[in-house]
PDB file of N, CA and C in Angstrom:
ATOM      1  N   MET A 424     -72.958  20.190 124.178  1.00 65.00           N
ATOM      2  CA  MET A 424     -71.279  21.198 124.174  1.00 65.00           C
ATOM      3  C   MET A 424     -72.363  21.969 125.336  1.00 65.00           C
ATOM      4  N   THR A 425     -71.847  22.455 126.394  1.00 84.00           N
ATOM      5  CA  THR A 425     -72.461  23.775 126.362  1.00 84.00           C
ATOM      6  C   THR A 425     -72.136  25.081 126.233  1.00 84.00           C
ATOM      7  N   LYS A 426     -72.636  25.732 126.361  1.00 80.00           N
ATOM      8  CA  LYS A 426     -71.748  27.175 125.967  1.00 80.00           C
ATOM      9  C   LYS A 426     -70.488  27.268 126.391  1.00 80.00           C
ATOM     10  N   LYS A 427     -70.165  27.333 127.877  1.00 79.00           N
ATOM     11  CA  LYS A 427     -68.906  27.819 128.151  1.00 79.00           C
ATOM     12  C   LYS A 427     -68.012  27.227 127.363  1.00 79.00           C
ATOM     13  N   LYS A 428     -67.832  26.053 127.282  1.00 81.00           N
ATOM     14  CA  LYS A 428     -66.883  25.287 126.145  1.00 81.00           C
ATOM     15  C   LYS A 428     -67.112  25.539 125.300  1.00 81.00           C
ATOM     16  N   ILE A 429     -67.766  26.023 124.494  1.00 85.00           N
ATOM     17  CA  ILE A 429     -67.640  26.268 123.395  1.00 85.00           C
ATOM     18  C   ILE A 429     -67.324  27.308 123.092  1.00 85.00           C
ATOM     19  N   ILE A 430     -67.602  28.500 124.231  1.00 86.00           N
ATOM     20  CA  ILE A 430     -66.528  30.043 123.900  1.00 86.00           C
ATOM     21  C   ILE A 430     -65.711  29.546 124.073  1.00 86.00           C
ATOM     22  N   THR A 431     -65.229  28.771 125.014  1.00 86.00           N
ATOM     23  CA  THR A 431     -63.370  28.565 125.802  1.00 86.00           C
ATOM     24  C   THR A 431     -62.901  28.139 124.544  1.00 86.00           C
ATOM     25  N   GLY A 432     -63.844  27.119 123.409  1.00 85.00           N
ATOM     26  CA  GLY A 432     -63.229  26.517 122.058  1.00 85.00           C
ATOM     27  C   GLY A 432     -62.972  27.862 121.180  1.00 85.00           C
ATOM     28  N   ILE A 433     -63.884  28.176 120.985  1.00 88.00           N
ATOM     29  CA  ILE A 433     -63.373  29.607 119.956  1.00 88.00           C
ATOM     30  C   ILE A 433     -62.324  30.813 120.414  1.00 88.00           C
ATOM     31  N   VAL A 434     -62.248  30.772 121.705  1.00 87.00           N
ATOM     32  CA  VAL A 434     -62.022  31.841 122.037  1.00 87.00           C
ATOM     33  C   VAL A 434     -60.271  31.325 122.102  1.00 87.00           C
ATOM     34  N   ALA A 435     -59.984  29.974 122.160  1.00 86.00           N
ATOM     35  CA  ALA A 435     -58.498  29.335 122.438  1.00 86.00           C
ATOM     36  C   ALA A 435     -58.404  29.134 120.860  1.00 86.00           C
ATOM     37  N   GLY A 436     -59.271  29.241 119.634  1.00 86.00           N
ATOM     38  CA  GLY A 436     -59.080  28.346 118.584  1.00 86.00           C
ATOM     39  C   GLY A 436     -58.323  30.039 117.679  1.00 86.00           C
ATOM     40  N   VAL A 437     -59.556  31.134 118.020  1.00 87.00           N
ATOM     41  CA  VAL A 437     -58.734  32.532 117.778  1.00 87.00           C
ATOM     42  C   VAL A 437     -57.571  32.673 118.197  1.00 87.00           C
ATOM     43  N   ALA A 438     -57.290  32.035 119.259  1.00 85.00           N
ATOM     44  CA  ALA A 438     -55.595  32.775 119.710  1.00 85.00           C
ATOM     45  C   ALA A 438     -54.717  32.013 119.357  1.00 85.00           C
ATOM     46  N   ILE A 439     -54.759  30.703 118.774  1.00 85.00           N
ATOM     47  CA  ILE A 439     -53.692  30.048 118.642  1.00 85.00           C
ATOM     48  C   ILE A 439     -53.723  30.531 117.134  1.00 85.00           C
ATOM     49  N   GLY A 440     -54.505  30.500 115.948  1.00 82.00           N
ATOM     50  CA  GLY A 440     -54.706  30.442 115.189  1.00 82.00           C
ATOM     51  C   GLY A 440     -53.677  32.159 114.779  1.00 82.00           C
ATOM     52  N   GLY A 441     -54.221  33.085 115.730  1.00 81.00           N
ATOM     53  CA  GLY A 441     -53.487  34.667 115.889  1.00 81.00           C
ATOM     54  C   GLY A 441     -52.179  34.491 115.575  1.00 81.00           C
ATOM     55  N   ILE A 442     -51.668  33.569 116.861  1.00 79.00           N
ATOM     56  CA  ILE A 442     -50.668  33.156 117.024  1.00 79.00           C
ATOM     57  C   ILE A 442     -49.442  32.673 115.697  1.00 79.00           C
ATOM     58  N   VAL A 443     -50.318  31.611 115.020  1.00 78.00           N
ATOM     59  CA  VAL A 443     -50.071  30.662 113.785  1.00 78.00           C
ATOM     60  C   VAL A 443     -49.778  32.051 112.617  1.00 78.00           C
ATOM     61  N   GLY A 444     -50.781  32.950 112.371  1.00 76.00           N
ATOM     62  CA  GLY A 444     -50.849  33.513 111.684  1.00 76.00           C
ATOM     63  C   GLY A 444     -49.471  34.544 111.865  1.00 76.00           C
ATOM     64  N   TYR A 445     -48.921  34.723 113.135  1.00 72.00           N
ATOM     65  CA  TYR A 445     -48.132  35.595 112.983  1.00 72.00           C
ATOM     66  C   TYR A 445     -46.908  35.616 113.154  1.00 72.00           C
ATOM     67  N   LEU A 446     -46.696  34.243 113.192  1.00 70.00           N
ATOM     68  CA  LEU A 446     -45.120  32.932 113.433  1.00 70.00           C
ATOM     69  C   LEU A 446     -45.181  33.433 111.825  1.00 70.00           C
ATOM     70  N   PHE A 447     -46.441  33.065 110.933  1.00 70.00           N
ATOM     71  CA  PHE A 447     -46.047  33.368 109.585  1.00 70.00           C
ATOM     72  C   PHE A 447     -46.365  34.170 108.833  1.00 70.00           C
ATOM     73  N   ALA A 448     -46.004  35.622 109.436  1.00 67.00           N
ATOM     74  CA  ALA A 448     -46.263  36.793 109.010  1.00 67.00           C
ATOM     75  C   ALA A 448     -44.974  37.046 108.125  1.00 67.00           C
ATOM     76  N   THR A 449     -44.524  38.627 107.344  1.00 61.00           N
ATOM     77  CA  THR A 449     -43.777  38.009 106.085  1.00 61.00           C
ATOM     78  C   THR A 449     -42.217  37.957 107.379  1.00 61.00           C
ATOM     79  N   GLU A 450     -42.281  38.395 108.411  1.00 63.00           N
ATOM     80  CA  GLU A 450     -40.723  38.688 109.287  1.00 63.00           C
ATOM     81  C   GLU A 450     -40.226  36.943 109.552  1.00 63.00           C
ATOM     82  N   LYS A 451     -39.390  36.693 109.222  1.00 70.00           N
ATOM     83  CA  LYS A 451     -38.721  35.617 109.999  1.00 70.00           C
ATOM     84  C   LYS A 451     -39.132  35.342 111.113  1.00 70.00           C
ATOM     85  N   GLY A 452     -39.536  33.895 111.239  1.00 69.00           N
ATOM     86  CA  GLY A 452     -40.332  33.635 112.596  1.00 69.00           C
ATOM     87  C   GLY A 452     -39.456  33.829 113.933  1.00 69.00           C
ATOM     88  N   ALA A 453     -37.568  33.473 113.529  1.00 76.00           N
ATOM     89  CA  ALA A 453     -36.777  34.031 114.667  1.00 76.00           C
ATOM     90  C   ALA A 453     -37.015  35.277 115.312  1.00 76.00           C
ATOM     91  N   GLU A 454     -37.246  36.326 114.541  1.00 78.00           N
ATOM     92  CA  GLU A 454     -37.536  37.895 114.774  1.00 78.00           C
ATOM     93  C   GLU A 454     -38.838  38.013 115.375  1.00 78.00           C
ATOM     94  N   THR A 455     -39.669  36.981 114.706  1.00 73.00           N
ATOM     95  CA  THR A 455     -40.603  37.130 115.354  1.00 73.00           C
ATOM     96  C   THR A 455     -41.117  36.967 116.895  1.00 73.00           C
ATOM     97  N   ARG A 456     -40.473  35.359 117.370  1.00 76.00           N
ATOM     98  CA  ARG A 456     -40.472  34.231 118.568  1.00 76.00           C
ATOM     99  C   ARG A 456     -39.922  36.014 119.221  1.00 76.00           C
ATOM    100  N   LYS A 457     -38.408  36.488 118.868  1.00 82.00           N
ATOM    101  CA  LYS A 457     -37.339  37.343 119.667  1.00 82.00           C
ATOM    102  C   LYS A 457     -39.254  38.647 120.263  1.00 82.00           C
ATOM    103  N   LYS A 458     -39.267  38.895 119.265  1.00 81.00           N
ATOM    104  CA  LYS A 458     -40.279  40.041 119.398  1.00 81.00           C
ATOM    105  C   LYS A 458     -41.197  39.701 120.794  1.00 81.00           C
ATOM    106  N   ILE A 459     -42.214  38.384 120.251  1.00 78.00           N
ATOM    107  CA  ILE A 459     -43.145  38.224 121.459  1.00 78.00           C
ATOM    108  C   ILE A 459     -42.660  37.816 122.826  1.00 78.00           C
ATOM    109  N   ALA A 460     -41.788  37.442 122.703  1.00 81.00           N
ATOM    110  CA  ALA A 460     -40.772  37.132 124.101  1.00 81.00           C
ATOM    111  C   ALA A 460     -40.432  38.231 124.768  1.00 81.00           C
ATOM    112  N   GLU A 461     -39.983  38.892 124.033  1.00 86.00           N
ATOM    113  CA  GLU A 461     -39.673  40.561 124.705  1.00 86.00           C
ATOM    114  C   GLU A 461     -40.882  40.897 125.504  1.00 86.00           C
ATOM    115  N   GLU A 462     -42.279  41.128 124.397  1.00 83.00           N
ATOM    116  CA  GLU A 462     -43.609  41.818 124.738  1.00 83.00           C
ATOM    117  C   GLU A 462     -43.885  41.169 125.904  1.00 83.00           C
ATOM    118  N   THR A 463     -43.892  39.496 126.008  1.00 83.00           N
ATOM    119  CA  THR A 463     -44.064  39.145 127.116  1.00 83.00           C
ATOM    120  C   THR A 463     -43.784  39.447 128.286  1.00 83.00           C
ATOM    121  N   GLY A 464     -42.061  39.148 127.946  1.00 83.00           N
ATOM    122  CA  GLY A 464     -41.496  39.904 129.206  1.00 83.00           C
ATOM    123  C   GLY A 464     -42.193  41.068 129.412  1.00 83.00           C
ATOM    124  N   ASN A 465     -42.172  42.229 129.023  1.00 84.00           N
ATOM    125  CA  ASN A 465     -42.933  43.921 129.629  1.00 84.00           C
ATOM    126  C   ASN A 465     -44.078  43.237 130.158  1.00 84.00           C
ATOM    127  N   PHE A 466     -45.104  42.837 129.379  1.00 83.00           N
ATOM    128  CA  PHE A 466     -46.089  42.286 129.948  1.00 83.00           C
ATOM    129  C   PHE A 466     -46.207  42.386 131.432  1.00 83.00           C
ATOM    130  N   PHE A 467     -45.196  40.456 131.724  1.00 84.00           N
ATOM    131  CA  PHE A 467     -45.073  40.200 133.254  1.00 84.00           C
ATOM    132  C   PHE A 467     -43.900  41.314 134.195  1.00 84.00           C
ATOM    133  N   ASP A 468     -43.521  42.243 134.110  1.00 86.00           N
ATOM    134  CA  ASP A 468     -43.018  43.146 134.285  1.00 86.00           C
ATOM    135  C   ASP A 468     -43.542  44.047 134.680  1.00 86.00           C
ATOM    136  N   ASP A 469     -44.557  44.192 133.972  1.00 87.00           N
ATOM    137  CA  ASP A 469     -45.509  45.501 134.372  1.00 87.00           C
ATOM    138  C   ASP A 469     -46.753  45.197 135.237  1.00 87.00           C
ATOM    139  N   ILE A 470     -47.234  43.458 135.170  1.00 87.00           N
ATOM    140  CA  ILE A 470     -47.903  43.211 136.303  1.00 87.00           C
ATOM    141  C   ILE A 470     -46.978  42.814 137.826  1.00 87.00           C
ATOM    142  N   VAL A 471     -45.724  42.253 137.096  1.00 88.00           N
ATOM    143  CA  VAL A 471     -44.780  42.521 138.731  1.00 88.00           C
ATOM    144  C   VAL A 471     -45.353  43.850 139.354  1.00 88.00           C
ATOM    145  N   GLY A 472     -44.810  44.879 138.521  1.00 88.00           N
ATOM    146  CA  GLY A 472     -44.924  46.237 138.952  1.00 88.00           C
ATOM    147  C   GLY A 472     -45.846  46.297 139.976  1.00 88.00           C
ATOM    148  N   HIS A 473     -46.816  46.484 139.182  1.00 89.00           N
ATOM    149  CA  HIS A 473     -48.648  46.778 139.503  1.00 89.00           C
ATOM    150  C   HIS A 473     -48.514  46.006 141.294  1.00 89.00           C
ATOM    151  N   PHE A 474     -48.248  44.424 141.200  1.00 89.00           N
ATOM    152  CA  PHE A 474     -48.812  44.193 142.281  1.00 89.00           C
ATOM    153  C   PHE A 474     -47.526  44.604 143.609  1.00 89.00           C
ATOM    154  N   MET A 475     -46.536  44.918 143.015  1.00 91.00           N
ATOM    155  CA  MET A 475     -45.346  45.097 144.193  1.00 91.00           C
ATOM    156  C   MET A 475     -45.837  46.902 144.511  1.00 91.00           C
ATOM    157  N   ASP A 476     -46.640  47.530 143.611  1.00 91.00           N
ATOM    158  CA  ASP A 476     -47.283  48.714 143.646  1.00 91.00           C
ATOM    159  C   ASP A 476     -48.240  48.880 144.527  1.00 91.00           C
ATOM    160  N   MET A 477     -49.335  47.744 144.805  1.00 91.00           N
ATOM    161  CA  MET A 477     -50.250  47.157 145.461  1.00 91.00           C
ATOM    162  C   MET A 477     -50.553  47.368 146.988  1.00 91.00           C
ATOM    163  N   MET A 478     -49.054  45.930 146.930  1.00 92.00           N
ATOM    164  CA  MET A 478     -48.186  45.615 148.299  1.00 92.00           C
ATOM    165  C   MET A 478     -47.848  46.317 149.075  1.00 92.00           C
ATOM    166  N   GLN A 479     -47.271  47.927 148.324  1.00 93.00           N
ATOM    167  CA  GLN A 479     -46.672  48.791 149.109  1.00 93.00           C
ATOM    168  C   GLN A 479     -47.982  49.560 149.869  1.00 93.00           C
ATOM    169  N   LEU A 480     -48.936  49.677 149.041  1.00 92.00           N
ATOM    170  CA  LEU A 480     -50.365  50.497 149.329  1.00 92.00           C
ATOM    171  C   LEU A 480     -51.080  49.744 150.476  1.00 92.00           C
ATOM    172  N   GLY A 481     -50.908  48.337 150.509  1.00 91.00           N
ATOM    173  CA  GLY A 481     -52.035  47.437 151.306  1.00 91.00           C
ATOM    174  C   GLY A 481     -51.018  47.748 152.421  1.00 91.00           C
ATOM    175  N   LYS A 482     -49.835  47.948 152.497  1.00 93.00           N
ATOM    176  CA  LYS A 482     -48.945  48.186 154.159  1.00 93.00           C
ATOM    177  C   LYS A 482     -49.132  49.372 154.398  1.00 93.00           C
ATOM    178  N   GLU A 483     -49.248  50.644 153.441  1.00 93.00           N
ATOM    179  CA  GLU A 483     -49.511  51.871 154.148  1.00 93.00           C
ATOM    180  C   GLU A 483     -50.536  51.674 154.915  1.00 93.00           C
ATOM    181  N   LYS A 484     -51.956  51.398 154.049  1.00 92.00           N
ATOM    182  CA  LYS A 484     -52.961  50.929 154.933  1.00 92.00           C
ATOM    183  C   LYS A 484     -53.106  50.605 156.447  1.00 92.00           C
ATOM    184  N   GLY A 485     -52.296  49.362 156.455  1.00 92.00           N
ATOM    185  CA  GLY A 485     -52.135  48.244 157.253  1.00 92.00           C
ATOM    186  C   GLY A 485     -52.060  49.573 158.127  1.00 92.00           C
ATOM    187  N   LYS A 486     -50.889  50.320 158.192  1.00 92.00           N
ATOM    188  CA  LYS A 486     -50.340  51.169 159.105  1.00 92.00           C
ATOM    189  C   LYS A 486     -51.226  52.253 159.949  1.00 92.00           C
ATOM    190  N   ASP A 487     -52.178  52.569 158.638  1.00 92.00           N
ATOM    191  CA  ASP A 487     -53.273  53.491 159.164  1.00 92.00           C
ATOM    192  C   ASP A 487     -54.220  52.865 159.818  1.00 92.00           C
ATOM    193  N   VAL A 488     -54.343  51.747 159.866  1.00 92.00           N
ATOM    194  CA  VAL A 488     -55.272  51.109 160.626  1.00 92.00           C
ATOM    195  C   VAL A 488     -55.436  50.723 161.942  1.00 92.00           C
ATOM    196  N   LEU A 489     -54.136  50.590 161.829  1.00 92.00           N
ATOM    197  CA  LEU A 489     -52.945  49.902 163.438  1.00 92.00           C
ATOM    198  C   LEU A 489     -53.227  51.008 164.387  1.00 92.00           C
ATOM    199  N   ALA A 490     -53.009  52.657 163.386  1.00 91.00           N
ATOM    200  CA  ALA A 490     -52.623  53.691 163.877  1.00 91.00           C
ATOM    201  C   ALA A 490     -53.951  53.913 164.718  1.00 91.00           C
ATOM    202  N   SER A 491     -54.412  53.410 163.803  1.00 92.00           N
ATOM    203  CA  SER A 491     -56.040  54.305 164.020  1.00 92.00           C
ATOM    204  C   SER A 491     -57.096  53.579 165.152  1.00 92.00           C
ATOM    205  N   ALA A 492     -56.237  52.194 164.946  1.00 91.00           N
ATOM    206  CA  ALA A 492     -56.842  51.363 166.355  1.00 91.00           C
ATOM    207  C   ALA A 492     -56.413  51.664 167.362  1.00 91.00           C
ATOM    208  N   GLY A 493     -55.323  51.898 167.496  1.00 89.00           N
ATOM    209  CA  GLY A 493     -54.418  52.213 169.170  1.00 89.00           C
ATOM    210  C   GLY A 493     -54.667  53.270 169.733  1.00 89.00           C
ATOM    211  N   GLU A 494     -55.435  54.636 168.547  1.00 90.00           N
ATOM    212  CA  GLU A 494     -55.957  55.788 168.552  1.00 90.00           C
ATOM    213  C   GLU A 494     -57.070  55.558 169.986  1.00 90.00           C
ATOM    214  N   MET A 495     -57.885  54.648 168.842  1.00 90.00           N
ATOM    215  CA  MET A 495     -59.270  54.205 169.436  1.00 90.00           C
ATOM    216  C   MET A 495     -59.246  53.815 171.011  1.00 90.00           C
ATOM    217  N   ALA A 496     -58.245  52.523 171.191  1.00 87.00           N
ATOM    218  CA  ALA A 496     -57.917  51.779 172.051  1.00 87.00           C
ATOM    219  C   ALA A 496     -57.921  52.766 173.119  1.00 87.00           C
ATOM    220  N   ASP A 497     -57.184  53.799 173.009  1.00 87.00           N
ATOM    221  CA  ASP A 497     -56.700  54.304 174.139  1.00 87.00           C
ATOM    222  C   ASP A 497     -57.501  55.343 174.292  1.00 87.00           C
ATOM    223  N   LYS A 498     -58.480  56.118 173.201  1.00 86.00           N
ATOM    224  CA  LYS A 498     -59.439  56.764 174.103  1.00 86.00           C
ATOM    225  C   LYS A 498     -60.765  55.772 174.953  1.00 86.00           C
ATOM    226  N   VAL A 499     -60.440  54.695 174.025  1.00 86.00           N
ATOM    227  CA  VAL A 499     -61.502  53.367 175.143  1.00 86.00           C
ATOM    228  C   VAL A 499     -60.518  53.109 176.647  1.00 86.00           C
ATOM    229  N   LYS A 500     -59.456  53.371 176.612  1.00 84.00           N
ATOM    230  CA  LYS A 500     -59.219  53.361 178.001  1.00 84.00           C
ATOM    231  C   LYS A 500     -59.127  55.115 179.080  1.00 84.00           C
ATOM    232  N   MET A 501     -59.206  55.952 178.236  1.00 84.00           N
ATOM    233  CA  MET A 501     -59.294  56.740 179.003  1.00 84.00           C
ATOM    234  C   MET A 501     -60.826  56.996 179.516  1.00 84.00           C
ATOM    235  N   SER A 502     -61.367  56.684 178.703  1.00 82.00           N
ATOM    236  CA  SER A 502     -62.989  56.494 178.931  1.00 82.00           C
ATOM    237  C   SER A 502     -63.325  55.719 180.325  1.00 82.00           C
ATOM    238  N   ASN A 503     -62.716  54.606 180.388  1.00 77.00           N
ATOM    239  CA  ASN A 503     -63.074  53.923 181.255  1.00 77.00           C
ATOM    240  C   ASN A 503     -62.160  54.138 182.654  1.00 77.00           C
ATOM    241  N   ASN A 504     -61.286  54.990 182.257  1.00 72.00           N
ATOM    242  CA  ASN A 504     -60.434  55.332 183.495  1.00 72.00           C
ATOM    243  C   ASN A 504     -61.626  56.428 184.919  1.00 72.00           C
ATOM    244  N   PHE A 505     -62.309  57.271 184.365  1.00 66.00           N
ATOM    245  CA  PHE A 505     -62.894  58.187 184.269  1.00 66.00           C
ATOM    246  C   PHE A 505     -64.795  57.706 184.863  1.00 66.00           C
ATOM    247  N   ASN A 506     -64.927  56.269 184.479  1.00 59.00           N
ATOM    248  CA  ASN A 506     -65.901  56.021 184.894  1.00 59.00           C
ATOM    249  C   ASN A 506     -66.021  55.457 186.198  1.00 59.00           C
TER     250      ASN A 506
END
């Protein structure tokens, strides 16, 4: 087996073991699953929020680039008119 497969197996085993251990902890399984679902939802909400922020930033940067390109095009037109 390759190193990558071994490391992947170890990471997967640790993750699964952690989840199973957490489910068998002192709290009831239903309560634990509810907490996991809430935290997972919060995690994905955060990811979506960051993604939306990045999209907004990209739109703003795109507008800036278009404005700069328009200004440069105008300058080129003006310089060509004087030649």
